[in-house]
Short mmCIF file of C-alpha atoms and ligand atoms in Angstrom, two decimals:
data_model
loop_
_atom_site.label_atom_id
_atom_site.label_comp_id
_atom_site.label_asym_id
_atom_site.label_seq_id
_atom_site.Cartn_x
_atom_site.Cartn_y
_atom_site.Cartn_z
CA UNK A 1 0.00 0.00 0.00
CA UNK A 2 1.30 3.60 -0.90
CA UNK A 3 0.80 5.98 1.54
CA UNK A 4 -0.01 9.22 0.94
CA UNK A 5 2.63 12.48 2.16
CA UNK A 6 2.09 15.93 2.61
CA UNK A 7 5.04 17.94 1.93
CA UNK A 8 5.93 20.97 4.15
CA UNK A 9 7.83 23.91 3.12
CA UNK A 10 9.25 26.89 4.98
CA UNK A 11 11.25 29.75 3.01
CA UNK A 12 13.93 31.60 4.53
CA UNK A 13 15.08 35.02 1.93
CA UNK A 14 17.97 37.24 2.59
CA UNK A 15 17.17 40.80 0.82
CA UNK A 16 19.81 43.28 0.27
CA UNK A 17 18.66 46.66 1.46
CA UNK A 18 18.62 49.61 -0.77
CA UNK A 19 20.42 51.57 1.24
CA UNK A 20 23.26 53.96 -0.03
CA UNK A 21 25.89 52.97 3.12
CA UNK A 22 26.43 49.98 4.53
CA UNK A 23 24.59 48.73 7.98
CA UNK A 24 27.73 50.05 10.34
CA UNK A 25 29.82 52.02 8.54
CA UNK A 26 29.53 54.67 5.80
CA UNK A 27 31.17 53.13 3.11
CA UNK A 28 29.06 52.44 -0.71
CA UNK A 29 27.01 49.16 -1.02
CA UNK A 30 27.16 50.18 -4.65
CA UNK A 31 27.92 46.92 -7.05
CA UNK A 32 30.15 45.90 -9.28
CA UNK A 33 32.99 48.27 -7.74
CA UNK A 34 36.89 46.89 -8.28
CA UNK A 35 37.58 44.60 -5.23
CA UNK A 36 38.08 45.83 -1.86
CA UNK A 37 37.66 49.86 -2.91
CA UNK A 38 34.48 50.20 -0.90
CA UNK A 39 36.10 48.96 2.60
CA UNK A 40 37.36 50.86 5.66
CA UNK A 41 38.52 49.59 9.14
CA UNK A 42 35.07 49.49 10.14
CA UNK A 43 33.69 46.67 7.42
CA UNK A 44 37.63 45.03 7.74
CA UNK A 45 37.08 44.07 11.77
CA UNK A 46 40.18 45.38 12.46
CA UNK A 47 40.69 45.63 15.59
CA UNK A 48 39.54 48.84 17.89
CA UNK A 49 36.93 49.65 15.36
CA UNK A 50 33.27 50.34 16.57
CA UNK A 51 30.13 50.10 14.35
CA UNK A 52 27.42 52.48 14.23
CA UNK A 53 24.05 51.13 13.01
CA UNK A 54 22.69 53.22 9.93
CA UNK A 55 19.05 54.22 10.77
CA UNK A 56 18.11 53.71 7.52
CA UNK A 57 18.47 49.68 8.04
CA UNK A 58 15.92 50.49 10.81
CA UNK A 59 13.68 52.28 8.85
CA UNK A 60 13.87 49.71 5.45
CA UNK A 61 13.55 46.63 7.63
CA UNK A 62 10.50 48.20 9.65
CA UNK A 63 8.70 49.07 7.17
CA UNK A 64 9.15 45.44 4.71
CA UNK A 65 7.51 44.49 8.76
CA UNK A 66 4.85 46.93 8.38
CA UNK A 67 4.28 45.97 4.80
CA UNK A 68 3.76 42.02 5.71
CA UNK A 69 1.69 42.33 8.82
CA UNK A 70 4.00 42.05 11.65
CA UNK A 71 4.10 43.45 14.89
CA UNK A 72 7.38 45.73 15.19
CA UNK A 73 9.32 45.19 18.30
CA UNK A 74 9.58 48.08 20.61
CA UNK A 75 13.40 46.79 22.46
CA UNK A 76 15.46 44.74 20.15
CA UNK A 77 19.12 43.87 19.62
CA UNK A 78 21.89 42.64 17.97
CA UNK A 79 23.47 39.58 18.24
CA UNK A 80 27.21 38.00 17.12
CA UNK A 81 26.63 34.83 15.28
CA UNK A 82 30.30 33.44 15.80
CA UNK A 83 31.64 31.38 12.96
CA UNK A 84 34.82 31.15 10.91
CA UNK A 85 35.51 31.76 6.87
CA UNK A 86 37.77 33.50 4.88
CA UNK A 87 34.88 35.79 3.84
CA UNK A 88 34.01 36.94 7.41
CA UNK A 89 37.31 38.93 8.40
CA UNK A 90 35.44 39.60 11.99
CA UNK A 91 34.85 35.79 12.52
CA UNK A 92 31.70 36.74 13.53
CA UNK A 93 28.37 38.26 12.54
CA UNK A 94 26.52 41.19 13.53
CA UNK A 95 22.69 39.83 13.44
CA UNK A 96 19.77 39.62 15.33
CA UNK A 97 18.87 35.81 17.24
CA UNK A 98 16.10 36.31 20.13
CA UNK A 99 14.94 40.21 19.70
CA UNK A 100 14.11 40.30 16.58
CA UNK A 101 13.12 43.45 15.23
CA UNK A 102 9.65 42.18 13.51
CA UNK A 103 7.74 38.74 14.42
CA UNK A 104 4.33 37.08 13.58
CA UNK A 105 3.57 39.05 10.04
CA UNK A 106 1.40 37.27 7.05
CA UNK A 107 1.29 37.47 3.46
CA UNK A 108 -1.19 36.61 1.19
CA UNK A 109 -0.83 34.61 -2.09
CA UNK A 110 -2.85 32.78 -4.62
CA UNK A 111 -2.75 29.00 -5.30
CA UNK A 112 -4.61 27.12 -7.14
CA UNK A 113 -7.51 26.48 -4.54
CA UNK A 114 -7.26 30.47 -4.73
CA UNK A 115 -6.05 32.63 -1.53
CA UNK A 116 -4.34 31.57 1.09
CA UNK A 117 -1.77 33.30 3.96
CA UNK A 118 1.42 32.11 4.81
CA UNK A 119 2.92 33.57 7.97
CA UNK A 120 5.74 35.17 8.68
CA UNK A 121 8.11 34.28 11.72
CA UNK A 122 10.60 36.85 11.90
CA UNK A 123 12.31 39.63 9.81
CA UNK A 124 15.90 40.86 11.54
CA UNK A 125 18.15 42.84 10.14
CA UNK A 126 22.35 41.57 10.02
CA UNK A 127 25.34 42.44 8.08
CA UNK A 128 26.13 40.66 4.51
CA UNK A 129 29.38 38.59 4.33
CA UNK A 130 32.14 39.56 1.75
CA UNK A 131 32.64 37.37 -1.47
CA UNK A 132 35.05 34.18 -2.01
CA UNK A 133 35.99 34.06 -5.83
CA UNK A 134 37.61 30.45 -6.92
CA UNK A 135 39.86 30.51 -9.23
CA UNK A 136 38.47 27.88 -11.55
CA UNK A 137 35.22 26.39 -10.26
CA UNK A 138 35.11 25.60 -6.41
CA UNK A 139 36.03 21.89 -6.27
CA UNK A 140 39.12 22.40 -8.90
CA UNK A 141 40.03 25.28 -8.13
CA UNK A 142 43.68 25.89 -6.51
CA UNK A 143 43.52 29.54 -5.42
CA UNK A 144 40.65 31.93 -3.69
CA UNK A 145 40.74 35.55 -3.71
CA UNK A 146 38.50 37.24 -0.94
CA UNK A 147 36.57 40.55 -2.08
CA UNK A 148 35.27 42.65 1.34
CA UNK A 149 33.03 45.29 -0.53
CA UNK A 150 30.08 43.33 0.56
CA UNK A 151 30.84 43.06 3.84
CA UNK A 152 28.25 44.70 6.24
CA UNK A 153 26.21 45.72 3.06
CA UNK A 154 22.54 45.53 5.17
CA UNK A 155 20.21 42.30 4.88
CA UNK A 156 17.52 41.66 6.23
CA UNK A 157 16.00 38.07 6.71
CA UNK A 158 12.51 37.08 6.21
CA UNK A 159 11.71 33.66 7.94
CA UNK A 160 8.43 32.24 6.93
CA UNK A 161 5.91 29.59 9.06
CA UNK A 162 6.45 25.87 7.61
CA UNK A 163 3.18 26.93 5.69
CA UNK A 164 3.07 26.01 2.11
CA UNK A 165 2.49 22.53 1.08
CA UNK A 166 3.49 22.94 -2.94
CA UNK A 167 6.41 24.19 -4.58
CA UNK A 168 4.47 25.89 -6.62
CA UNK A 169 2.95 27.58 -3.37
CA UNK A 170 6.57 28.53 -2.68
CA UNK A 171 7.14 30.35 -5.99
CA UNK A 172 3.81 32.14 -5.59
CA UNK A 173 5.21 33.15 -1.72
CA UNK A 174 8.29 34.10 -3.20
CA UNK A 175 6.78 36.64 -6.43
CA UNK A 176 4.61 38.28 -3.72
CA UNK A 177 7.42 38.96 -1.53
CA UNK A 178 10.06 40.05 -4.20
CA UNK A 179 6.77 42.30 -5.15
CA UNK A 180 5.98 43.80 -2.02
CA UNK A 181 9.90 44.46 -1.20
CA UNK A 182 10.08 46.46 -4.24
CA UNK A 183 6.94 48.39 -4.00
CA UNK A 184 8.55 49.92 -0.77
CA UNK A 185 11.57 50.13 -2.34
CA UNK A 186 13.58 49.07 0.46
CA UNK A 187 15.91 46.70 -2.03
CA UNK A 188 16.24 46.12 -5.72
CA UNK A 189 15.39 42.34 -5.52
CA UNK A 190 17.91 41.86 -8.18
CA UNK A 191 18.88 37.77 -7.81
CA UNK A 192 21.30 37.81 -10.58
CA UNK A 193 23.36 40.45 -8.20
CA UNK A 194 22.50 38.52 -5.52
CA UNK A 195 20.18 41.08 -3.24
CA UNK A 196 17.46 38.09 -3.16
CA UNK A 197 18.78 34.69 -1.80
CA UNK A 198 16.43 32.18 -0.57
CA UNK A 199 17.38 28.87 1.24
CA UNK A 200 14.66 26.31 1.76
CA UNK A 201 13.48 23.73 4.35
CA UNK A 202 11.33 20.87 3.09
CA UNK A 203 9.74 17.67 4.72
CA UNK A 204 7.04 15.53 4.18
CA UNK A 205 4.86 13.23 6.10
CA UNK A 206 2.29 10.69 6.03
CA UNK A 207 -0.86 12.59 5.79
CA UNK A 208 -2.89 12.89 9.11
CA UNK A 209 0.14 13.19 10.92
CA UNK A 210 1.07 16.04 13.41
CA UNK A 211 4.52 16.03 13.96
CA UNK A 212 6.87 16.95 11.04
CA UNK A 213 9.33 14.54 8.72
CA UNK A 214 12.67 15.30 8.86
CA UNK A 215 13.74 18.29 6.87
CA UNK A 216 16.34 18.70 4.77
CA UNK A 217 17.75 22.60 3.76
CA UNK A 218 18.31 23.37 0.35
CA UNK A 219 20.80 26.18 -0.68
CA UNK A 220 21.96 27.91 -3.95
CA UNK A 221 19.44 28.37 -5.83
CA UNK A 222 19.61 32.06 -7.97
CA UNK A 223 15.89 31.90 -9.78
CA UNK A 224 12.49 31.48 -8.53
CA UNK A 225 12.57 28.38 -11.02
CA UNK A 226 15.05 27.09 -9.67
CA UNK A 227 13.58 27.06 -5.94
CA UNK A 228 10.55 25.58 -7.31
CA UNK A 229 12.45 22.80 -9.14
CA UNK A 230 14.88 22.12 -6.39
CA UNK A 231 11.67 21.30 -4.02
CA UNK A 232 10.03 19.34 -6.40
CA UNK A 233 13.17 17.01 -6.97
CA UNK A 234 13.87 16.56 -2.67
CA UNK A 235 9.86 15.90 -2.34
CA UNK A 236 10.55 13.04 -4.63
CA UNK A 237 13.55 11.80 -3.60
CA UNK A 238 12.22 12.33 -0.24
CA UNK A 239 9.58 9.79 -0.84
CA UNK A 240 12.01 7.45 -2.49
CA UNK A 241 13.75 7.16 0.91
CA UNK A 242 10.78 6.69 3.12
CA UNK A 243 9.48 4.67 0.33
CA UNK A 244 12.18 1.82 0.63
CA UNK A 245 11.95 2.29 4.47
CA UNK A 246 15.21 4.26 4.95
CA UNK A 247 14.80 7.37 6.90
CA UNK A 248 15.71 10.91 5.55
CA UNK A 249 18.77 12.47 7.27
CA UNK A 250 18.45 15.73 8.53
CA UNK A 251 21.11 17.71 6.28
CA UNK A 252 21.81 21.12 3.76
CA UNK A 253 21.86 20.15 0.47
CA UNK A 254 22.77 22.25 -2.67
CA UNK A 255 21.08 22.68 -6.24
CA UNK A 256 22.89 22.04 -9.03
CA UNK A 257 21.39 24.13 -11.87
CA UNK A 258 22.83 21.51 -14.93
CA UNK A 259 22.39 18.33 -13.65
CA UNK A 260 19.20 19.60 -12.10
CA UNK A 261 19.22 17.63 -8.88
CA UNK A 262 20.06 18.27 -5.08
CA UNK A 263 23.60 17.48 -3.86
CA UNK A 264 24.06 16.77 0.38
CA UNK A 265 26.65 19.85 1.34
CA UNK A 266 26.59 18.67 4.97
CA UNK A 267 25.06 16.51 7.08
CA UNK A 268 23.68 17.76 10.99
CA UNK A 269 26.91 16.25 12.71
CA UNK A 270 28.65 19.02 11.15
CA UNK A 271 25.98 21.63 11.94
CA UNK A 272 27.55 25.13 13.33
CA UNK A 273 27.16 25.93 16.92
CA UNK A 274 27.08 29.93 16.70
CA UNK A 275 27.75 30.81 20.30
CA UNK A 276 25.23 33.79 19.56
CA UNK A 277 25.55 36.26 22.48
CA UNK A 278 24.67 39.77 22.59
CA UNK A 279 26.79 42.53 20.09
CA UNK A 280 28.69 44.25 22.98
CA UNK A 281 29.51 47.15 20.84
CA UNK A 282 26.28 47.98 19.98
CA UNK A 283 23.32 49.49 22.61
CA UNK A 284 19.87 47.82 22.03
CA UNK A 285 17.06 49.42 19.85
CA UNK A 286 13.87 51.23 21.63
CA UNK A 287 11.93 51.94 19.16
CA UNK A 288 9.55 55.17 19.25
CA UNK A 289 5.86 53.93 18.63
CA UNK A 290 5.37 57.57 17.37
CA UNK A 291 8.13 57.26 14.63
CA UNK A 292 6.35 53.88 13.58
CA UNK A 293 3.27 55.15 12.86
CA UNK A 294 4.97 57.51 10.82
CA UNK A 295 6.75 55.14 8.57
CA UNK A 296 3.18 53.05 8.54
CA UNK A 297 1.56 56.51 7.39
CA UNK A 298 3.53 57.03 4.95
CA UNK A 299 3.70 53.61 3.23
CA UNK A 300 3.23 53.26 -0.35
CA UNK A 301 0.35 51.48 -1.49
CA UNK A 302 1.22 48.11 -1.78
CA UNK A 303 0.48 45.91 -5.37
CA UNK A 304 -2.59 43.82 -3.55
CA UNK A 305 -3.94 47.45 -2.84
CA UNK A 306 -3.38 48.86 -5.96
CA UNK A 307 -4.69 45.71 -8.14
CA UNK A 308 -7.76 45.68 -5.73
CA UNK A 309 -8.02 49.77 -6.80
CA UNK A 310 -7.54 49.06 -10.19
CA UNK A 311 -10.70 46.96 -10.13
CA UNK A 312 -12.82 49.37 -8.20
CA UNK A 313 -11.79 53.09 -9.88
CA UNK A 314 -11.30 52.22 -13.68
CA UNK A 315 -13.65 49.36 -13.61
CA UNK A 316 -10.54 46.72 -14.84
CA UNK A 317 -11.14 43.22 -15.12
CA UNK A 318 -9.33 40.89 -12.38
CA UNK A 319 -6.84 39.78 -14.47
CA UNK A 320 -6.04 43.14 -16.11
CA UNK A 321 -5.38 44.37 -12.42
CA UNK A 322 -3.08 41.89 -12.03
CA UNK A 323 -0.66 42.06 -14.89
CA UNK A 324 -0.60 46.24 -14.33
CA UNK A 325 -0.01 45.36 -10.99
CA UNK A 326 3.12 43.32 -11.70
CA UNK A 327 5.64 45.86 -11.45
CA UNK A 328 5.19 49.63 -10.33
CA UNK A 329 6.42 50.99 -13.10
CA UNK A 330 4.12 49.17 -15.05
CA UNK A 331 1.18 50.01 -12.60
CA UNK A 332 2.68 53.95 -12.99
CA UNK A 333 2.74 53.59 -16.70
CA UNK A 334 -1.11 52.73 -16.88
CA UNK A 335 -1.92 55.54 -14.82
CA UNK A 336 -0.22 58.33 -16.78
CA UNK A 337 -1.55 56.58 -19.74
CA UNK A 338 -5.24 57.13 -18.11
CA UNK A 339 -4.45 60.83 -16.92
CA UNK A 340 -3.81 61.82 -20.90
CA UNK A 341 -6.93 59.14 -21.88
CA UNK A 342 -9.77 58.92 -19.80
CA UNK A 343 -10.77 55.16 -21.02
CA UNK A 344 -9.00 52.64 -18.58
CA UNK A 345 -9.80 49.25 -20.54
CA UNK A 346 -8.16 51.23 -23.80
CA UNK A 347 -5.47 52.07 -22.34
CA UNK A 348 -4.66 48.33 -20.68
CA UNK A 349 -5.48 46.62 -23.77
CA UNK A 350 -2.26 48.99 -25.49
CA UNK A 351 -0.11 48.13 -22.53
CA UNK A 352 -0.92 44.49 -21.81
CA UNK A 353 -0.76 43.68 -25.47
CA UNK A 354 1.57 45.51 -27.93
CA UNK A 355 3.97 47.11 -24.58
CA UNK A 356 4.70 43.88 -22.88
CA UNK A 357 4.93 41.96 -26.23
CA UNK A 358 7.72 44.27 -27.50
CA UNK A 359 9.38 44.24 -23.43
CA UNK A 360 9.34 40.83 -24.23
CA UNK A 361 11.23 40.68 -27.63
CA UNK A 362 13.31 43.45 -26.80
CA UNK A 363 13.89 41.63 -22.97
CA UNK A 364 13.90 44.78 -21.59
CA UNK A 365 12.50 46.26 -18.10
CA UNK A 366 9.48 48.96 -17.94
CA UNK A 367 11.66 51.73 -17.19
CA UNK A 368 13.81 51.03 -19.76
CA UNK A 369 11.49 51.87 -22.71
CA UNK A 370 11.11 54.96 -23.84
CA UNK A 371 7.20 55.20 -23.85
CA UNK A 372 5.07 57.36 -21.85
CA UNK A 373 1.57 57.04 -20.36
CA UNK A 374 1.30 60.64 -21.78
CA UNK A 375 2.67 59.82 -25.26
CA UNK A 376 0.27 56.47 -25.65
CA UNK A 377 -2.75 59.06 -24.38
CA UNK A 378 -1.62 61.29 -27.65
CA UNK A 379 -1.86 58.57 -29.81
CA UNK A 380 -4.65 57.18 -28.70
CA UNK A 381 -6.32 60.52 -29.00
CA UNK A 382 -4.89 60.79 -33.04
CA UNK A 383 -6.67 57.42 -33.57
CA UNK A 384 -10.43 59.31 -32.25
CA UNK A 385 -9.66 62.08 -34.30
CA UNK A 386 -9.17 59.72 -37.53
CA UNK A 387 -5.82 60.96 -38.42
CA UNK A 388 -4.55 56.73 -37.77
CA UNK A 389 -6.18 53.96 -38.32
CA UNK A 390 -5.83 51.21 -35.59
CA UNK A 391 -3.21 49.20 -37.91
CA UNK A 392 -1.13 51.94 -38.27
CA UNK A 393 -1.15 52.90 -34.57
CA UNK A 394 0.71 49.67 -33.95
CA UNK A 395 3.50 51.18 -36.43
CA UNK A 396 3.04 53.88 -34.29
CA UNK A 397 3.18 52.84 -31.38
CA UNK A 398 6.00 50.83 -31.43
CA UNK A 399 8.41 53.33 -32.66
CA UNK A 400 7.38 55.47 -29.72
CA UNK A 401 8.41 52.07 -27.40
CA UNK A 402 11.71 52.49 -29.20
CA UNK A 403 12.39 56.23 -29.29
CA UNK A 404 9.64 57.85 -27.05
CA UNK A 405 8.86 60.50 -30.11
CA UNK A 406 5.85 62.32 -29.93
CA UNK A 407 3.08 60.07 -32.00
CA UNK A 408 2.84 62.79 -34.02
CA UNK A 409 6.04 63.55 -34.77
CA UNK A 410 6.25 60.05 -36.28
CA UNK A 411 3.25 60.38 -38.28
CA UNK A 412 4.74 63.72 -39.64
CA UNK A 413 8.12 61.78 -40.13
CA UNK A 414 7.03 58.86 -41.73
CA UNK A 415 3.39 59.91 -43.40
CA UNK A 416 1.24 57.44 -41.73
CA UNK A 417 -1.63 59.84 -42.11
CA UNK A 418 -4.56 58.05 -42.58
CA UNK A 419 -6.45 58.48 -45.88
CA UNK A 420 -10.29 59.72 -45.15
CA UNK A 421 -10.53 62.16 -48.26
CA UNK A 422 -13.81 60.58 -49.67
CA UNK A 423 -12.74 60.94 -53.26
CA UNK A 424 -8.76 59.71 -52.94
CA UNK A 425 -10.51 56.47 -51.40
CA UNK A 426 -13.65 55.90 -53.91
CA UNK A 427 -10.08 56.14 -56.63
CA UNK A 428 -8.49 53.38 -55.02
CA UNK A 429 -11.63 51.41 -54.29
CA UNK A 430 -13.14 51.70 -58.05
CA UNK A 431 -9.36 51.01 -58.97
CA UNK A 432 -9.28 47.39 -56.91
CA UNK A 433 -12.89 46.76 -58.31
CA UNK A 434 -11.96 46.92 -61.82
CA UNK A 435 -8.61 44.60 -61.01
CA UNK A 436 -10.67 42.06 -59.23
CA UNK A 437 -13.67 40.95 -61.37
CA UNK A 438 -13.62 37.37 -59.48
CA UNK A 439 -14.25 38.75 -55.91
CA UNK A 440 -16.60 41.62 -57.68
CA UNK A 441 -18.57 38.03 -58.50
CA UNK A 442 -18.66 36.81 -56.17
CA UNK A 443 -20.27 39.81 -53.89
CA UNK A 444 -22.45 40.21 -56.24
CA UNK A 445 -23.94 36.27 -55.93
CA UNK A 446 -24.01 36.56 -52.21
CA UNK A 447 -20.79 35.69 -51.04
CA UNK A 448 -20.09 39.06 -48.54
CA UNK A 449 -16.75 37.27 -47.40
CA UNK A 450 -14.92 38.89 -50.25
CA UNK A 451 -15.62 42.18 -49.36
CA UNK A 452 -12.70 41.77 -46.80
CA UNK A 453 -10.47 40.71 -49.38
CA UNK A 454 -11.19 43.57 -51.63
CA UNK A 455 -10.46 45.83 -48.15
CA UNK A 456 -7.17 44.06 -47.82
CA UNK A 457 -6.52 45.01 -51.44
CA UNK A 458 -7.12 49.01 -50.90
CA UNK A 459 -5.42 49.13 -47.58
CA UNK A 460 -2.55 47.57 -49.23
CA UNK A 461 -2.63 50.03 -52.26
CA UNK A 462 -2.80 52.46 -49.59
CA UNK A 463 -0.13 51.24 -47.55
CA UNK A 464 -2.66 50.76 -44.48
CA UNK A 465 -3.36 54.67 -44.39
CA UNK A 466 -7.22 54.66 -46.01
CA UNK A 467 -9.71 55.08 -43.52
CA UNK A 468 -11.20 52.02 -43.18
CA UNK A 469 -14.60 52.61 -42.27
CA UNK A 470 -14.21 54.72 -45.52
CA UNK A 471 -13.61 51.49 -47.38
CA UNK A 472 -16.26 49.43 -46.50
CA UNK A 473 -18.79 51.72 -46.69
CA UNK A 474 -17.62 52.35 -50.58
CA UNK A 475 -17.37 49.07 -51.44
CA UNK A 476 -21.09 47.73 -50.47
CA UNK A 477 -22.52 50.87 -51.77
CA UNK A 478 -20.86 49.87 -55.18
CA UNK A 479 -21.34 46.51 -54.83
CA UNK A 480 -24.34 45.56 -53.01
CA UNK A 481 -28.42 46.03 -52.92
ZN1 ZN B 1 33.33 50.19 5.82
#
């Protein structure tokens, strides 16, 4: 008999805070600097040196607690987490362990069964650990060189509940967050630069049962994707082991992106002890209720918010609320677009299709393009006026993605003008009947179809610029009773 498991996943990210200094010292988090410019005694640990916490860690990491619901600690502290590596020149690290600075927050995400909250643990705030670059990969390699500009660049860590049963529940947790974090702007979220890491702990269990399997913790993986693929290979190999009786070993295991499996790192004999005790060097945190309630006043609104807005104010569909919703930007984008063109499903239909087609093709971000909600708004307003035709406004259109020129600058520029002089048209059209005696026929015994195909024929002649109400109109007055 097979017996049925429940898997049970808990999520813990690491996001880089978009701060301009780092957590204790006021050298640049900036990336991509030459190794060890941005450093200073502070971020070295050499000894004598003191840190000073940068309020604006505070502030970020309060409000990402604000933003998911948790209650924001009024005394809280730092802690050293005592370990040894080449990239930790202190030997230890400043972080929080028993005061966090926010606990018991939620988040809500959508699954398939539709909403559901996962809850949040703890978010504290710690320093970042410099970089280790192998020469060669890391189990060839015969030579490390240690770069210390991320050292005490500002992190905070987002523990979630063991609530999500899916991978694909995981992913869904993990878009929200990345979403939320960069609403408030308090980091970037970039993974390829590393400011969002996420390790994972997954078990399963029969179902029915109360106490959890034995977890194993999954590291390295640098793509949503790849978190959700790196569960879903350890829930199956997970019941492999129970499934020929052996038990599952309580260990950190790493993703390998190419050979797409999970590889044991370490098993829990060789488990740190961190000796955390409290930061010496650093006095605790009271934090002023009144200075919360500022930073919860003056929140952004947040992308469930907003989509729920979307639906309410410009009378949006779900799902069109959703994908504006995606990114700010885009959400920002669609507004503009609606200040310069008061009709909200118009203006979506323009950005959900032909905008995040070509941001597609071109792989490019919002910001990056060079459209404005105020330039599609002038276009949009050319196509009312007749001066385009809905064809050409896709010409249109995407040359303004590409160069943000005024729409009708471009028409100017490239005479898309559209054709509605009564008499140029009726020249064309009596010009196509006269070269298409067939399809004249065939109108004429009934068949309407070829009406289109005679269209096609003048807006070809015409290059796509006659009017094509124009057309149509001409051609069944000719052509039929
Ligand atoms: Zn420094």
């Amino acid at each position: 008999m097979s017996v049925e498991y429940e898997v049970v996943i808990g999520l813990e990210v690491h996001a880089q805070l978009a701060t301009e200094s780092k957590i204790f010292c006021d050298c640049s988090t900036e990336f991509g600097a030459a190794p060890n410019t941005h450093v200073c005694p502070v971020c070295l640990g050499l000894p004598g040196t003191l840190p000073v916490l940068n309020k604006k860690v505070l502030e970020y990491a309060i409000m990402a607690g604000l933003a998911l619901n948790c209650e924001i600690s009024e005394y809280s502290k730092f802690d050293r987490k005592n370990y040894f590596y080449p990239d930790l020149p202190k030997a230890y690290q400043i972080s929080q362990f028993d005061l966090p600075i926010c606990e018991h927050g939620s988040i809500e995400i959508e699954t398939e069964e539709g909403k559901k909250e996962i809850g949040i643990t703890r978010i504290h705030m710690e320093e970042d650990a410099g970089k280790l670059i192998h020469e060669g990969s890391i189990d060839k390699s015969t030579g490390s060189l240690v770069d210390y500009n991320r050292t005490g660049v500002p992190l905070i860590e987002i523990v979630s509940e063991p609530d999500m049963r899916t991978p694909a529940e995981a992913r869904a947790y993990l878009t929200q967050l990345k979403k939320v974090l960069e609403y408030l702007e308090v980091s970037d979220c970039n993974m390829e630069e590393g400011s969002l890491r996420c390790d994972a702990n997954v078990s399963i269990r029969p179902v029915g049962q109360k106490e959890f399997g034995t977890k194993a913790e999954l590291k390295n993986m640098n793509s949503f994707k790849a978190v959700e693929k790196a569960l879903e290979y350890e829930v199956e190999r997970q019941k492999r082991v129970l499934g020929r009786g052996d038990e599952v070993v309580q260990e950190t295991r790493t993703w390998d992106d190419s050979l797409n499996k999970t590889i044991s790192m370490r098993g829990k004999e060789e488990a740190h002890d961190y000796r955390y005790f409290p930061e010496p060097d650093l006095v605790p945190m009271e934090v002023d209720k009144e200075w919360v309630k500022e930073l919860s006043d003056s929140l952004p609104e947040l992308p469930v918010e907003k989509m729920k807005r979307f639906v309410t104010e410009y009378g949006l569909p779900q799902y069109d609320a959703e994908v504006l919703t995606d990114t700010k930007a885009l959400a920002e984008l669609f507004e503009e677009g609606v200040t310069a063109y008061d009709d909200p499903k118009g203006v979506s239909n323009w950005i959900m299709g032909d905008f995040l087609r070509l941001m597609k093709e071109e792989n490019i971000a919002v910001e990056e393009s060079k459209l404005s909600g105020e330039l599609l708004g002038k276009m949009l307003q050319l196509m009312d006026a007749g001066t385009i035709s809905s064809k050409i406004a896709k010409t249109v259109f995407k040359e303004m993605f590409k160069t943000g020129k005024d729409p009708e600058t471009i028409v100017e520029e490239k005479g898309l003008k559209q054709i509605s002089d009564e008499s140029k048209i009726e020249e064309i059209v009596d010009q196509v009947i006269s070269e298409n005696p067939e399809a004249v026929e065939d109108i004429k015994s009934g068949k309407g179809k070829a009406i289109g195909f005679l269209v096609g024929q003048v807006m070809k002649e015409t290059r796509g610029k006659a009017n094509p109400g124009m057309v149509n109109q001409l051609l069944r007055d000719k052509l039929m009773d």
